[in-house]
Amino acid sequence: GEGVKNTVVTALVDMLHNYEHMSALVAELCLLSSGKHPPSDSEKFHLAVELLREVSRLDMSSSGDSKNPAAAASGVKNVAPFLMEVSRRLPRMVLSHAEYLLKHLNSEPYQLRSSIVQSIGFILVSEDVEEEELEENDDEEFHTDETVSPSKGRTSSKKLNKSREHLYSILLEHVYDVSSYTRVAVLKTWATILDAGVLPLDNLVPLTQLAIDRLQDKTVMVRRSAMQILTMVLENNPFTDSLSPIPYEHKRNGVRSYILEHMPTHLKDAMQDAIGDLRGNDSGRVEDERIAREELEIEDAAIQATISESASKVVNRYSLSPEAKEDSDTDNKDEDNVQIITPELIKQCKIYTFLTSALEFINLFECPRHIQAFESMLLSNNKSDVTEALRFFVRARHFDLPCAITGMKQALALMWSEEESVKNEVLNAFIQVFICGTSGSSGSGPGSIVNLEAAKDMKPLPSKTIVDNLIRLVGRSNVSEQASIEEAISRLVKMEVIPSEVFLILWSIAAKAPGRPRSIAMTILSMGATADAGIVDSASRLRHLLQAGLGEYTEEHRDWATAKSAAYALQRVSRVRDDPSSAKFLVLEQIVERLCVVIQGDWCNDDASADDGESTNENDTKQWFGAAEEAINAIFCICPAPEKIARVIIKNLEGSTFGFGFGNTVTSCHSLRLSRFFFVISHISLKLLVYTEALSASVRNANAARTLAKQEDADKAKSKRNSGDENSTNSSDDDDDDIEAELGMAQAAEAETENMVAEIAEKEIVGRGLIGLFTPLLVRIVANDNGQGQELSSSEVLMQSSVLALCKFMCISRGFCEKHLPLLFTALAQAPKREVTLRANTVIALGDLAFRFPNELEPYTPRLYACLRDESTRVRLHTLMCLVHLILNSMVKVKGNLAEICLCLRDKESRIRDMARLLFHELSKRSNNPIYNLLPEIWSQLNSMPASSLKKDDFRYIMTFLLSFIKKERQIEMLTDKLCKRFPKCTSIAQKGNLSYCLAQLKYNDKSIKVLNDHFKLYKDSLFDEEVFKCFGQIVQKTRKFAKPETKQILEELEEKLADENKMGMENDEANKKAAKAKSKATTRRAAISRRRKVVEEEVSSESEVEESEESDSESDDNSDGE
């Protein structure tokens, strides 16, 4: 009976509410009860429906069971799985009664919301099969009963599709649920739908957008699930295996032309009329771009209209009866104008729609804002974020998405991570993208990252394909990215993952290919030679390198990039002795000759012509700088006596620059030649310093090894004597004295060697030597001396090269540095605004000088900090990088200048803000916590800045960030004391408001509250201000929650005093305002009285003057009458 059913339902609901394991059992019971009834029985799902109805009546709020909230929460947690289990077993029934589930979709417990969205996923996944069953049943009824309407199946299908669309919209909305667990459940539901292949095409783009947006979620689980969704979207995309946008764009342009040509006549006429009207309103060349854009919009509108008409024709044709179809075809044939939409046009419209959808989907991954979201996953501190991002880029590369190359270049920066596991994962991704491809993956799923051992066994791609991948990667990378690529390639060469045929193909490209691939191939060879010098270090390979990198082709085309790459590869070659019988030595001699030609700039074109002009010549010299630098480095790596070669180079350059030794005397020289000359002598001087220190280290190591060997021999001899003869004490003592004397002599020799090296660095290289002869000329050019300032400053290349050369000389000699520091800072201060490169290079050089000679640069530290306010973002970024490096290495004192770095926390450039935050995070990790010691000074400097320089919101953001590092109770207590004592020193109520805001950001304990209460007299005069009073009120409210009973009494007392002083202060402030207002009125009244008095006096004086004039006139009249 009905009563028994109600009793059973009530008992089941009670068990669901109280027992965790009952959800699956009750759902299975519902399935079994439905199977006992025939399909047409209305009682088939009675038990399941009643249970859903009872669940919908439950109170799911936290206050539902006020007596036992824990039991209520547990009951909700137990009921939630039942909804998922019954949806998995009876999806059609749950869909028919979905209102019972959706009622709790906005309920408070996140477990219930999560179970509902997962239930929706089960319904959508299984609904495809259920729809087929429904249509089969409808067909059977149609054949057995002729009275059944043939549109019954289509009507049910429409309702079903409408219900499914509503469920999909619910899933899209709840991606933004307040609970991270529910957001994860929604994303996992989408993953289930994708895996089942039932995602509607209309939801593909919205789902992709949502997943990319969730990459910015604050929860790791959500970010990981969102990245998995993106990977699955790529795997299950409805387009082709290649998602490169270029083929799609070319194909769409062709289809677009066809549609514009064959569209219906009335649409074409309307389009041409609109374009004609647009061109008729042409007002000049300025409007050409706007007109072209509007023409494109008109064509797009016409194409969309054609697509709509073709779609409506298809729909109408399928919905008409056979007789109506014949009538429609007859009508179309009778028309004179060509307005018939042909089947071919319908086909092209469908292709155009498909291509447009594909490009829209691809552009989601290529949007700069979305690429930034992908890169933020790579930079995350969480390892799972990095892993999922790498997995995505591996699959993106498989589908030829351009963002894959960009993402992998960013990922290669993780090769410098301190965690070995992260570096291994990056290497795995690198192998799958560029070396072996995803087809060789042995992972557990699509795009999975295999371990490093398994990567060695993966089958590589064809060698030509690997070469193409590497050339494409290196060709699109900058200098910093190439350093990461080199680290990855060198590790793969050590692991023998890259086939040897790859380097043979690269040698062939470097020897025969024209243009940029030549230099790129040489660069990759040098990267591989970092791990295996045999790639370039042999007589035959060096001969190839000479011909390919420094031969006739390089000279003829002035290919400085190839020369630079060849010189870089030569730095992997070991130094050889002077042996004319060695083939390698003979080849290296020829290579050194060609390197000297490169360094001397004999190939540079300095003559300006009408065709190329001065800018082309400067660009040629700018490209030469990199090649010359690497060539000098190569000479110091492979030559047995590089100082002799350097002397020859300088002599030759001197002659070509100044005209010495050619039988003629010149009074001027070309600015570009002078730039190259200064660059060469400065870099040679720097390499001479490095070479000298390396020789000193070699001598020191050799002496130490020799002394250690003698010590070991003496110990062995002593042990033998002690074991053989006990009367040899005197002789052993003499031997010990000899060893000690020899050790003393070795220490003296080592000290003498160090002094010699210091003497060479201080006085020989830039002092008494050949290079020192040119330093006076360099100093005069940097100072723009002798009236040539305008001419020298007009050559940007010369000024940049001169200042850089001066900085290199200063890095060598302490005396030279100390003498010319004022000149360097003067050149930095007087540099024109357009000279961004000069200022940026100078700042980097100052960082090197501060690291080498910190005492000499200390007086100029404020001038270095001043560069943080430069107008150029590049200069500010370089300055902050140098300061962060120096501060973290304790080479620069931060006291008194840290406020300048604090301002960088609000810089417009995100890289500057991130670097400033990094500095403070690193400082907070130190044991002495310098942030705490410097906070009062930082507050004073920031608070004294005018409002035009530092806004109120910026000040409070900075202080909130800094105060977050103060966590120790003793520090909070002392900082509270210091800040309270600064209230009497404040000169304005705004400063007091900022000070009270800082106090409100601290986390107070019992002692700090006592300190705050004891210093009440210092800040009571400021409590009339609402902002100050509000901040102190926040302190009281925040501390009261966790305060002890005795502290609560202090807080109550403090709260009363705050309220009284605020009321009294407001009354006094109101009285002061009234007094000021009365005083203003009195002043106004006195001014008005004085004005009226003045007016009266002027009127009286004017009347008296009139009377006097009248009297004088009357007297004159009387006199005239008397006469």
Tab-separated table of N, CA and C in Angstrom, residues 549-550 554 558-568 570-571 594-601 603-604 620-635 679-680 683:
chain	number	residue	atom	x	y	z
A	549	GLY	N	82.722	28.989	-41.821
A	549	GLY	CA	82.433	30.127	-40.955
A	549	GLY	C	83.288	31.340	-41.178
A	550	LEU	N	84.504	31.176	-41.708
A	550	LEU	CA	85.428	32.300	-41.870
A	550	LEU	C	85.974	32.395	-43.284
A	554	THR	N	81.631	34.219	-46.115
A	554	THR	CA	81.446	35.131	-44.980
A	554	THR	C	82.014	36.506	-45.289
A	558	ARG	N	79.714	39.728	-45.824
A	558	ARG	CA	79.864	40.346	-44.489
A	558	ARG	C	78.877	39.693	-43.511
A	559	ASP	N	78.920	38.379	-43.484
A	559	ASP	CA	78.001	37.592	-42.654
A	559	ASP	C	78.584	37.501	-41.243
A	560	TRP	N	78.338	38.554	-40.457
A	560	TRP	CA	78.909	38.609	-39.104
A	560	TRP	C	78.275	37.569	-38.193
A	561	ALA	N	77.039	37.192	-38.451
A	561	ALA	CA	76.384	36.176	-37.607
A	561	ALA	C	77.091	34.832	-37.734
A	562	THR	N	77.454	34.456	-38.990
A	562	THR	CA	78.176	33.195	-39.180
A	562	THR	C	79.563	33.256	-38.566
A	563	ALA	N	80.249	34.396	-38.736
A	563	ALA	CA	81.574	34.545	-38.132
A	563	ALA	C	81.496	34.463	-36.609
A	564	LYS	N	80.466	35.056	-36.041
A	564	LYS	CA	80.281	34.986	-34.591
A	564	LYS	C	80.042	33.550	-34.138
A	565	SER	N	79.198	32.809	-34.866
A	565	SER	CA	78.913	31.430	-34.495
A	565	SER	C	80.160	30.556	-34.614
A	566	ALA	N	80.953	30.795	-35.668
A	566	ALA	CA	82.183	30.024	-35.836
A	566	ALA	C	83.172	30.307	-34.705
A	567	ALA	N	83.301	31.577	-34.332
A	567	ALA	CA	84.198	31.921	-33.228
A	567	ALA	C	83.708	31.334	-31.915
A	568	TYR	N	82.404	31.302	-31.748
A	568	TYR	CA	81.841	30.703	-30.536
A	568	TYR	C	82.136	29.205	-30.477
A	570	LEU	N	84.734	27.772	-31.839
A	570	LEU	CA	86.170	27.601	-31.617
A	570	LEU	C	86.531	27.647	-30.135
A	571	GLN	N	85.683	28.258	-29.325
A	571	GLN	CA	85.975	28.321	-27.889
A	571	GLN	C	85.832	26.963	-27.222
A	594	ARG	N	92.393	34.451	-39.901
A	594	ARG	CA	91.064	34.921	-40.291
A	594	ARG	C	90.358	35.616	-39.133
A	595	LEU	N	90.581	35.123	-37.918
A	595	LEU	CA	89.989	35.795	-36.761
A	595	LEU	C	90.547	37.195	-36.598
A	596	CYS	N	91.832	37.362	-36.859
A	596	CYS	CA	92.434	38.695	-36.769
A	596	CYS	C	91.807	39.643	-37.783
A	597	VAL	N	91.523	39.125	-38.981
A	597	VAL	CA	90.864	39.955	-39.989
A	597	VAL	C	89.479	40.379	-39.506
A	598	VAL	N	88.748	39.446	-38.884
A	598	VAL	CA	87.411	39.779	-38.352
A	598	VAL	C	87.525	40.831	-37.264
A	599	ILE	N	88.492	40.667	-36.348
A	599	ILE	CA	88.627	41.592	-35.222
A	599	ILE	C	89.013	42.982	-35.711
A	600	GLN	N	89.862	43.057	-36.723
A	600	GLN	CA	90.305	44.349	-37.233
A	600	GLN	C	89.227	45.055	-38.042
A	601	GLY	N	88.142	44.365	-38.357
A	601	GLY	CA	87.034	45.000	-39.075
A	601	GLY	C	87.368	45.351	-40.504
A	603	TRP	N	86.452	43.939	-43.117
A	603	TRP	CA	85.332	43.737	-44.034
A	603	TRP	C	84.250	44.805	-43.872
A	604	CYS	N	84.336	45.612	-42.834
A	604	CYS	CA	83.281	46.597	-42.568
A	604	CYS	C	83.260	47.663	-43.659
A	620	ASP	N	76.057	47.823	-39.882
A	620	ASP	CA	77.128	46.880	-40.192
A	620	ASP	C	78.113	46.796	-39.034
A	621	THR	N	78.476	47.949	-38.475
A	621	THR	CA	79.404	47.966	-37.339
A	621	THR	C	78.768	47.366	-36.089
A	622	LYS	N	77.481	47.622	-35.889
A	622	LYS	CA	76.801	47.056	-34.721
A	622	LYS	C	76.776	45.531	-34.788
A	623	GLN	N	76.593	44.971	-35.979
A	623	GLN	CA	76.631	43.516	-36.118
A	623	GLN	C	78.057	42.997	-35.941
A	624	TRP	N	79.034	43.824	-36.290
A	624	TRP	CA	80.440	43.420	-36.141
A	624	TRP	C	80.826	43.257	-34.675
A	625	PHE	N	80.251	44.040	-33.768
A	625	PHE	CA	80.642	44.014	-32.357
A	625	PHE	C	80.561	42.603	-31.783
A	626	GLY	N	79.437	41.911	-32.029
A	626	GLY	CA	79.281	40.557	-31.486
A	626	GLY	C	80.291	39.593	-32.056
A	627	ALA	N	80.537	39.687	-33.377
A	627	ALA	CA	81.519	38.794	-33.993
A	627	ALA	C	82.924	39.061	-33.459
A	628	ALA	N	83.290	40.336	-33.299
A	628	ALA	CA	84.622	40.670	-32.787
A	628	ALA	C	84.804	40.188	-31.355
A	629	GLU	N	83.769	40.327	-30.540
A	629	GLU	CA	83.875	39.868	-29.152
A	629	GLU	C	84.136	38.370	-29.073
A	630	GLU	N	83.371	37.580	-29.836
A	630	GLU	CA	83.573	36.134	-29.810
A	630	GLU	C	84.911	35.746	-30.445
A	631	ALA	N	85.368	36.512	-31.454
A	631	ALA	CA	86.659	36.222	-32.076
A	631	ALA	C	87.800	36.445	-31.094
A	632	ILE	N	87.731	37.516	-30.312
A	632	ILE	CA	88.768	37.762	-29.292
A	632	ILE	C	88.739	36.654	-28.243
A	633	ASN	N	87.544	36.265	-27.823
A	633	ASN	CA	87.437	35.163	-26.860
A	633	ASN	C	88.044	33.878	-27.416
A	634	ALA	N	87.821	33.631	-28.712
A	634	ALA	CA	88.363	32.420	-29.326
A	634	ALA	C	89.884	32.445	-29.373
A	635	ILE	N	90.452	33.588	-29.671
A	635	ILE	CA	91.919	33.699	-29.721
A	635	ILE	C	92.526	33.396	-28.362
A	679	PHE	N	86.527	49.461	-28.894
A	679	PHE	CA	85.921	48.202	-28.470
A	679	PHE	C	86.969	47.097	-28.390
A	680	VAL	N	87.835	47.011	-29.394
A	680	VAL	CA	88.827	45.942	-29.438
A	680	VAL	C	89.834	46.068	-28.308
A	683	HIS	N	88.190	45.225	-24.875
A	683	HIS	CA	87.888	43.808	-24.657
A	683	HIS	C	89.172	42.990	-24.542
